[in-house]
mmCIF file of C-alpha atoms in Angstrom:
data_model
loop_
_atom_site.group_PDB
_atom_site.id
_atom_site.type_symbol
_atom_site.label_atom_id
_atom_site.label_comp_id
_atom_site.label_asym_id
_atom_site.label_seq_id
_atom_site.Cartn_x
_atom_site.Cartn_y
_atom_site.Cartn_z
ATOM 1 C CA UNK X 1 0.086 0.154 -0.027
ATOM 2 C CA UNK X 2 1.463 3.216 -1.082
ATOM 3 C CA UNK X 3 2.163 5.785 1.712
ATOM 4 C CA UNK X 4 1.291 9.478 1.027
ATOM 5 C CA UNK X 5 3.923 11.780 2.090
ATOM 6 C CA UNK X 6 3.005 15.417 3.364
ATOM 7 C CA UNK X 7 4.061 17.943 0.685
ATOM 8 C CA UNK X 8 4.332 21.616 0.711
ATOM 9 C CA UNK X 9 1.061 21.972 -1.110
ATOM 10 C CA UNK X 10 -0.811 19.816 1.356
ATOM 11 C CA UNK X 11 0.745 21.781 4.249
ATOM 12 C CA UNK X 12 -0.266 25.066 2.648
ATOM 13 C CA UNK X 13 -3.876 23.750 2.697
ATOM 14 C CA UNK X 14 -3.967 23.953 6.550
ATOM 15 C CA UNK X 15 -6.828 26.290 7.082
ATOM 16 C CA UNK X 16 -4.971 27.823 10.188
ATOM 17 C CA UNK X 17 -1.745 28.646 8.427
ATOM 18 C CA UNK X 18 -2.555 32.252 7.352
ATOM 19 C CA UNK X 19 -3.459 32.985 11.226
ATOM 20 C CA UNK X 20 -0.251 31.458 12.481
ATOM 21 C CA UNK X 21 1.826 33.288 10.046
ATOM 22 C CA UNK X 22 -0.086 36.638 10.804
ATOM 23 C CA UNK X 23 0.479 36.054 14.553
ATOM 24 C CA UNK X 24 4.265 35.089 14.184
ATOM 25 C CA UNK X 25 4.799 38.288 12.048
ATOM 26 C CA UNK X 26 2.721 40.436 14.478
ATOM 27 C CA UNK X 27 4.819 39.148 17.502
ATOM 28 C CA UNK X 28 8.144 39.698 15.584
ATOM 29 C CA UNK X 29 6.977 43.349 14.731
ATOM 30 C CA UNK X 30 6.185 44.107 18.394
ATOM 31 C CA UNK X 31 9.302 42.119 19.782
ATOM 32 C CA UNK X 32 11.953 43.757 17.532
ATOM 33 C CA UNK X 33 11.393 47.510 18.723
ATOM 34 C CA UNK X 34 11.520 46.088 22.311
ATOM 35 C CA UNK X 35 14.928 44.407 21.473
ATOM 36 C CA UNK X 36 16.197 47.457 19.872
ATOM 37 C CA UNK X 37 15.066 49.661 22.782
ATOM 38 C CA UNK X 38 16.719 47.263 25.270
ATOM 39 C CA UNK X 39 19.930 47.536 23.174
ATOM 40 C CA UNK X 40 20.023 43.620 23.037
ATOM 41 C CA UNK X 41 23.215 42.766 21.143
ATOM 42 C CA UNK X 42 23.986 39.098 21.629
ATOM 43 C CA UNK X 43 26.899 39.031 19.213
ATOM 44 C CA UNK X 44 28.949 41.193 21.448
ATOM 45 C CA UNK X 45 29.339 37.885 23.492
ATOM 46 C CA UNK X 46 31.217 36.484 20.484
ATOM 47 C CA UNK X 47 33.596 39.463 20.100
ATOM 48 C CA UNK X 48 37.275 38.605 20.617
ATOM 49 C CA UNK X 49 37.623 41.269 23.542
ATOM 50 C CA UNK X 50 34.614 39.590 25.241
ATOM 51 C CA UNK X 51 35.573 35.911 24.613
ATOM 52 C CA UNK X 52 39.179 35.972 25.753
ATOM 53 C CA UNK X 53 38.602 37.312 29.387
ATOM 54 C CA UNK X 54 35.418 35.063 29.811
ATOM 55 C CA UNK X 55 37.418 31.993 28.779
ATOM 56 C CA UNK X 56 40.176 32.969 31.049
ATOM 57 C CA UNK X 57 37.599 33.387 34.036
ATOM 58 C CA UNK X 58 35.987 30.187 33.288
ATOM 59 C CA UNK X 59 39.219 28.284 33.050
ATOM 60 C CA UNK X 60 40.015 29.458 36.610
ATOM 61 C CA UNK X 61 36.781 27.495 37.736
ATOM 62 C CA UNK X 62 38.836 24.193 37.519
ATOM 63 C CA UNK X 63 39.526 22.782 39.728
ATOM 64 C CA UNK X 64 37.073 24.226 42.303
ATOM 65 C CA UNK X 65 38.529 25.104 45.683
ATOM 66 C CA UNK X 66 37.804 22.241 48.180
ATOM 67 C CA UNK X 67 40.263 22.763 50.947
ATOM 68 C CA UNK X 68 39.122 22.230 54.583
ATOM 69 C CA UNK X 69 39.525 26.069 55.462
ATOM 70 C CA UNK X 70 37.438 27.274 52.512
ATOM 71 C CA UNK X 71 34.743 24.483 52.957
ATOM 72 C CA UNK X 72 34.406 25.410 56.518
ATOM 73 C CA UNK X 73 33.777 28.966 55.420
ATOM 74 C CA UNK X 74 31.422 28.002 52.893
ATOM 75 C CA UNK X 75 29.441 25.880 55.313
ATOM 76 C CA UNK X 76 29.012 28.810 57.812
ATOM 77 C CA UNK X 77 28.026 31.132 54.963
ATOM 78 C CA UNK X 78 25.561 28.467 53.663
ATOM 79 C CA UNK X 79 23.927 28.315 56.990
ATOM 80 C CA UNK X 80 23.719 31.946 57.245
ATOM 81 C CA UNK X 81 22.010 32.178 53.731
ATOM 82 C CA UNK X 82 19.546 29.560 54.626
ATOM 83 C CA UNK X 83 18.799 31.443 58.046
ATOM 84 C CA UNK X 84 18.445 34.844 56.027
ATOM 85 C CA UNK X 85 16.102 33.270 53.513
ATOM 86 C CA UNK X 86 14.021 31.293 56.102
ATOM 87 C CA UNK X 87 13.752 34.142 58.573
ATOM 88 C CA UNK X 88 12.759 36.642 55.824
ATOM 89 C CA UNK X 89 10.256 34.210 54.448
ATOM 90 C CA UNK X 90 8.842 33.515 57.898
ATOM 91 C CA UNK X 91 8.289 37.231 58.533
ATOM 92 C CA UNK X 92 6.805 37.725 54.930
ATOM 93 C CA UNK X 93 4.317 34.772 55.687
ATOM 94 C CA UNK X 94 3.192 36.434 58.884
ATOM 95 C CA UNK X 95 2.370 39.609 56.999
ATOM 96 C CA UNK X 96 1.038 37.932 53.909
ATOM 97 C CA UNK X 97 -1.474 35.616 55.510
ATOM 98 C CA UNK X 98 -3.699 38.128 57.117
ATOM 99 C CA UNK X 99 -3.594 40.407 54.158
ATOM 100 C CA UNK X 100 -4.442 37.521 51.709
ATOM 101 C CA UNK X 101 -7.404 36.525 53.856
ATOM 102 C CA UNK X 102 -8.757 40.179 53.814
ATOM 103 C CA UNK X 103 -8.372 40.302 50.144
ATOM 104 C CA UNK X 104 -10.022 36.866 49.273
ATOM 105 C CA UNK X 105 -13.535 37.398 47.970
ATOM 106 C CA UNK X 106 -14.538 33.815 48.629
ATOM 107 C CA UNK X 107 -14.368 34.675 52.334
ATOM 108 C CA UNK X 108 -16.624 37.760 52.089
ATOM 109 C CA UNK X 109 -19.977 37.328 53.826
ATOM 110 C CA UNK X 110 -21.612 40.306 52.138
ATOM 111 C CA UNK X 111 -20.405 38.888 48.737
ATOM 112 C CA UNK X 112 -22.755 35.944 49.258
ATOM 113 C CA UNK X 113 -25.690 37.971 47.911
ATOM 114 C CA UNK X 114 -23.816 38.590 44.773
ATOM 115 C CA UNK X 115 -21.971 41.982 45.332
ATOM 116 C CA UNK X 116 -19.681 43.011 48.191
ATOM 117 C CA UNK X 117 -20.759 45.891 50.436
ATOM 118 C CA UNK X 118 -18.987 49.145 50.083
ATOM 119 C CA UNK X 119 -16.863 49.032 53.077
ATOM 120 C CA UNK X 120 -15.635 45.467 52.524
ATOM 121 C CA UNK X 121 -14.960 46.201 48.935
ATOM 122 C CA UNK X 122 -12.878 49.295 49.965
ATOM 123 C CA UNK X 123 -10.881 47.407 52.546
ATOM 124 C CA UNK X 124 -10.159 44.781 49.895
ATOM 125 C CA UNK X 125 -8.988 47.359 47.376
ATOM 126 C CA UNK X 126 -6.790 49.086 50.081
ATOM 127 C CA UNK X 127 -5.238 45.480 51.006
ATOM 128 C CA UNK X 128 -4.573 44.775 47.297
ATOM 129 C CA UNK X 129 -2.953 48.144 46.888
ATOM 130 C CA UNK X 130 -0.621 47.557 49.981
ATOM 131 C CA UNK X 131 0.354 44.127 48.322
ATOM 132 C CA UNK X 132 1.094 45.819 45.082
ATOM 133 C CA UNK X 133 3.339 48.474 46.891
ATOM 134 C CA UNK X 134 5.151 45.718 48.807
ATOM 135 C CA UNK X 135 5.995 43.729 45.796
ATOM 136 C CA UNK X 136 6.827 46.644 43.467
ATOM 137 C CA UNK X 137 9.911 47.561 45.315
ATOM 138 C CA UNK X 138 12.550 44.993 44.564
ATOM 139 C CA UNK X 139 14.296 43.289 47.634
ATOM 140 C CA UNK X 140 17.709 44.841 46.397
ATOM 141 C CA UNK X 141 16.305 48.429 46.845
ATOM 142 C CA UNK X 142 14.851 47.409 50.254
ATOM 143 C CA UNK X 143 18.378 45.968 51.283
ATOM 144 C CA UNK X 144 20.010 49.300 50.223
ATOM 145 C CA UNK X 145 17.624 51.305 52.442
ATOM 146 C CA UNK X 146 17.957 48.983 55.435
ATOM 147 C CA UNK X 147 21.758 48.730 55.066
ATOM 148 C CA UNK X 148 21.746 52.540 55.696
ATOM 149 C CA UNK X 149 19.325 52.018 58.646
ATOM 150 C CA UNK X 150 20.550 49.048 60.471
ATOM 151 C CA UNK X 151 24.054 48.716 58.980
ATOM 152 C CA UNK X 152 25.772 45.978 57.019
ATOM 153 C CA UNK X 153 24.711 42.420 58.019
ATOM 154 C CA UNK X 154 22.079 39.759 57.635
ATOM 155 C CA UNK X 155 19.359 41.972 59.320
ATOM 156 C CA UNK X 156 19.008 44.155 56.164
ATOM 157 C CA UNK X 157 18.581 41.045 54.078
ATOM 158 C CA UNK X 158 15.965 39.477 56.329
ATOM 159 C CA UNK X 159 13.961 42.596 56.353
ATOM 160 C CA UNK X 160 14.241 43.158 52.655
ATOM 161 C CA UNK X 161 13.170 39.691 51.861
ATOM 162 C CA UNK X 162 10.260 39.950 54.264
ATOM 163 C CA UNK X 163 8.809 43.215 52.673
ATOM 164 C CA UNK X 164 9.085 42.138 49.151
ATOM 165 C CA UNK X 165 8.017 38.474 49.603
ATOM 166 C CA UNK X 166 5.117 39.523 51.650
ATOM 167 C CA UNK X 167 3.622 41.202 48.809
ATOM 168 C CA UNK X 168 4.284 38.226 46.386
ATOM 169 C CA UNK X 169 2.953 35.801 48.887
ATOM 170 C CA UNK X 170 -0.214 37.683 49.704
ATOM 171 C CA UNK X 171 -1.215 38.391 46.072
ATOM 172 C CA UNK X 172 -0.617 34.674 45.019
ATOM 173 C CA UNK X 173 -2.273 33.241 48.202
ATOM 174 C CA UNK X 174 -5.277 35.378 47.436
ATOM 175 C CA UNK X 175 -5.439 34.360 43.772
ATOM 176 C CA UNK X 176 -4.985 30.611 44.852
ATOM 177 C CA UNK X 177 -7.896 30.839 47.380
ATOM 178 C CA UNK X 178 -10.190 32.795 45.060
ATOM 179 C CA UNK X 179 -9.663 30.289 42.167
ATOM 180 C CA UNK X 180 -10.322 27.167 44.283
ATOM 181 C CA UNK X 181 -13.500 25.435 44.827
ATOM 182 C CA UNK X 182 -15.550 27.658 47.039
ATOM 183 C CA UNK X 183 -18.715 25.512 47.581
ATOM 184 C CA UNK X 184 -17.538 24.253 51.065
ATOM 185 C CA UNK X 185 -16.539 27.726 52.179
ATOM 186 C CA UNK X 186 -19.633 29.367 50.853
ATOM 187 C CA UNK X 187 -21.881 26.600 52.465
ATOM 188 C CA UNK X 188 -20.265 27.079 55.790
ATOM 189 C CA UNK X 189 -20.745 30.993 55.574
ATOM 190 C CA UNK X 190 -24.375 30.549 54.596
ATOM 191 C CA UNK X 191 -25.027 28.373 57.643
ATOM 192 C CA UNK X 192 -23.333 31.077 60.101
ATOM 193 C CA UNK X 193 -19.838 30.017 60.299
ATOM 194 C CA UNK X 194 -17.288 32.685 60.585
ATOM 195 C CA UNK X 195 -14.504 33.568 57.985
ATOM 196 C CA UNK X 196 -11.716 31.686 59.719
ATOM 197 C CA UNK X 197 -13.966 28.454 60.034
ATOM 198 C CA UNK X 198 -14.796 28.813 56.351
ATOM 199 C CA UNK X 199 -11.118 29.228 55.521
ATOM 200 C CA UNK X 200 -9.748 26.239 57.691
ATOM 201 C CA UNK X 201 -12.463 23.851 56.859
ATOM 202 C CA UNK X 202 -13.494 25.005 53.422
ATOM 203 C CA UNK X 203 -10.826 26.693 51.424
ATOM 204 C CA UNK X 204 -7.677 25.399 53.076
ATOM 205 C CA UNK X 205 -8.087 21.672 52.488
ATOM 206 C CA UNK X 206 -8.596 22.026 48.775
ATOM 207 C CA UNK X 207 -5.771 24.704 48.396
ATOM 208 C CA UNK X 208 -3.157 23.399 50.917
ATOM 209 C CA UNK X 209 -0.989 21.397 48.296
ATOM 210 C CA UNK X 210 -0.802 24.477 45.934
ATOM 211 C CA UNK X 211 -0.146 26.895 48.717
ATOM 212 C CA UNK X 212 2.555 24.737 50.240
ATOM 213 C CA UNK X 213 4.170 24.126 46.773
ATOM 214 C CA UNK X 214 4.235 27.995 46.182
ATOM 215 C CA UNK X 215 5.722 28.736 49.662
ATOM 216 C CA UNK X 216 8.539 26.415 49.106
ATOM 217 C CA UNK X 217 9.192 27.746 45.605
ATOM 218 C CA UNK X 218 9.319 31.318 47.397
ATOM 219 C CA UNK X 219 11.758 29.825 49.852
ATOM 220 C CA UNK X 220 13.886 28.696 47.034
ATOM 221 C CA UNK X 221 13.608 32.221 45.453
ATOM 222 C CA UNK X 222 14.528 33.754 48.773
ATOM 223 C CA UNK X 223 17.742 31.639 48.883
ATOM 224 C CA UNK X 224 18.720 33.022 45.524
ATOM 225 C CA UNK X 225 17.679 36.658 46.485
ATOM 226 C CA UNK X 226 19.867 36.278 49.695
ATOM 227 C CA UNK X 227 22.796 35.623 47.363
ATOM 228 C CA UNK X 228 22.061 38.807 45.346
ATOM 229 C CA UNK X 229 21.662 40.801 48.696
ATOM 230 C CA UNK X 230 25.006 39.676 49.941
ATOM 231 C CA UNK X 231 26.525 41.880 47.075
ATOM 232 C CA UNK X 232 25.177 44.917 48.958
ATOM 233 C CA UNK X 233 26.488 43.839 52.332
ATOM 234 C CA UNK X 234 23.756 41.604 53.618
ATOM 235 C CA UNK X 235 25.964 38.770 54.312
ATOM 236 C CA UNK X 236 25.835 35.114 53.367
ATOM 237 C CA UNK X 237 26.978 33.209 50.445
ATOM 238 C CA UNK X 238 26.404 36.227 48.203
ATOM 239 C CA UNK X 239 28.944 38.310 50.082
ATOM 240 C CA UNK X 240 31.481 35.647 49.845
ATOM 241 C CA UNK X 241 30.776 35.205 46.110
ATOM 242 C CA UNK X 242 31.251 39.106 45.773
ATOM 243 C CA UNK X 243 34.494 38.871 47.531
ATOM 244 C CA UNK X 244 35.696 35.991 45.313
ATOM 245 C CA UNK X 245 34.610 37.677 42.107
ATOM 246 C CA UNK X 246 36.482 40.801 43.041
ATOM 247 C CA UNK X 247 39.535 38.785 43.604
ATOM 248 C CA UNK X 248 39.123 36.928 40.213
ATOM 249 C CA UNK X 249 39.178 33.598 42.142
ATOM 250 C CA UNK X 250 37.215 31.334 39.705
ATOM 251 C CA UNK X 251 37.924 28.155 41.848
ATOM 252 C CA UNK X 252 35.966 29.816 44.700
ATOM 253 C CA UNK X 253 33.238 31.000 42.615
ATOM 254 C CA UNK X 254 32.819 27.493 41.142
ATOM 255 C CA UNK X 255 32.419 25.998 44.697
ATOM 256 C CA UNK X 256 29.923 28.585 45.800
ATOM 257 C CA UNK X 257 27.911 28.171 42.544
ATOM 258 C CA UNK X 258 27.780 24.275 43.180
ATOM 259 C CA UNK X 259 26.645 25.034 46.583
ATOM 260 C CA UNK X 260 23.765 27.137 45.234
ATOM 261 C CA UNK X 261 22.796 24.445 42.707
ATOM 262 C CA UNK X 262 22.726 22.063 45.590
ATOM 263 C CA UNK X 263 20.568 24.111 47.628
ATOM 264 C CA UNK X 264 18.075 24.780 44.789
ATOM 265 C CA UNK X 265 18.016 20.939 44.011
ATOM 266 C CA UNK X 266 17.195 20.242 47.824
ATOM 267 C CA UNK X 267 14.352 22.755 47.921
ATOM 268 C CA UNK X 268 12.910 21.270 44.778
ATOM 269 C CA UNK X 269 13.117 17.847 46.182
ATOM 270 C CA UNK X 270 11.541 19.113 49.534
ATOM 271 C CA UNK X 271 8.684 20.731 47.474
ATOM 272 C CA UNK X 272 8.008 17.398 45.671
ATOM 273 C CA UNK X 273 7.835 15.525 49.082
ATOM 274 C CA UNK X 274 5.361 18.144 50.607
ATOM 275 C CA UNK X 275 3.202 18.013 47.621
ATOM 276 C CA UNK X 276 2.966 14.218 47.791
ATOM 277 C CA UNK X 277 2.297 14.134 51.436
ATOM 278 C CA UNK X 278 -0.637 16.696 51.120
ATOM 279 C CA UNK X 279 -1.958 14.688 48.245
#
């Protein structure tokens, strides 16, 4: 039996090809001015003046520095980085949870009638505006501010992560709870239960896995952020990496990058375990 191979003519008879080509060209027409505005010039990476120093720096990565003195320093700074990320995320969580509960429409008693009352709607708008402000300012900016206030050290990093991540957690927690199945919480509210009861027995069981997964993901992001904050004096592995890069010590940078990869892999594993445990 002869096999009919697809040809250009048969492909051209695809009824959706014109739409696909149009949207592809439209995306290119929008993207190109943005790339020009961003001065995106990837070919400079291949220029001889860029390639030679980059290769010299990468060549210094091997072998990574693994002597006992440096590994001891890396272990202390790793623990400090984890502490900064965990303390910052814990503070952010304490701020984000009440703000998220105030912004969730599914927990609004007046909203059961179809439209929220004026005061709850105004309070919800104010809370959402606060969350926008918190997450709009990058943690690096907060860290620069807090370094001037509390001085160099982990405190500035903890406070910077706490404020920025409170905005992120509050927004996403609210969206997760609002997008979940609200039948149970609505039934509880209609039968006289309070908002907290509706949250704990209605919304939380259905959204616990997603909330946990996102929180662990944010913890992973906080670990990476603490590395960036170390460059402005917030301590941890980032500050040690800043010192190593200023000294052009590639072997130390390689070891520190390997530690970051291990930390991210461990948090990813922890997230998977927690998701399975919560079903």
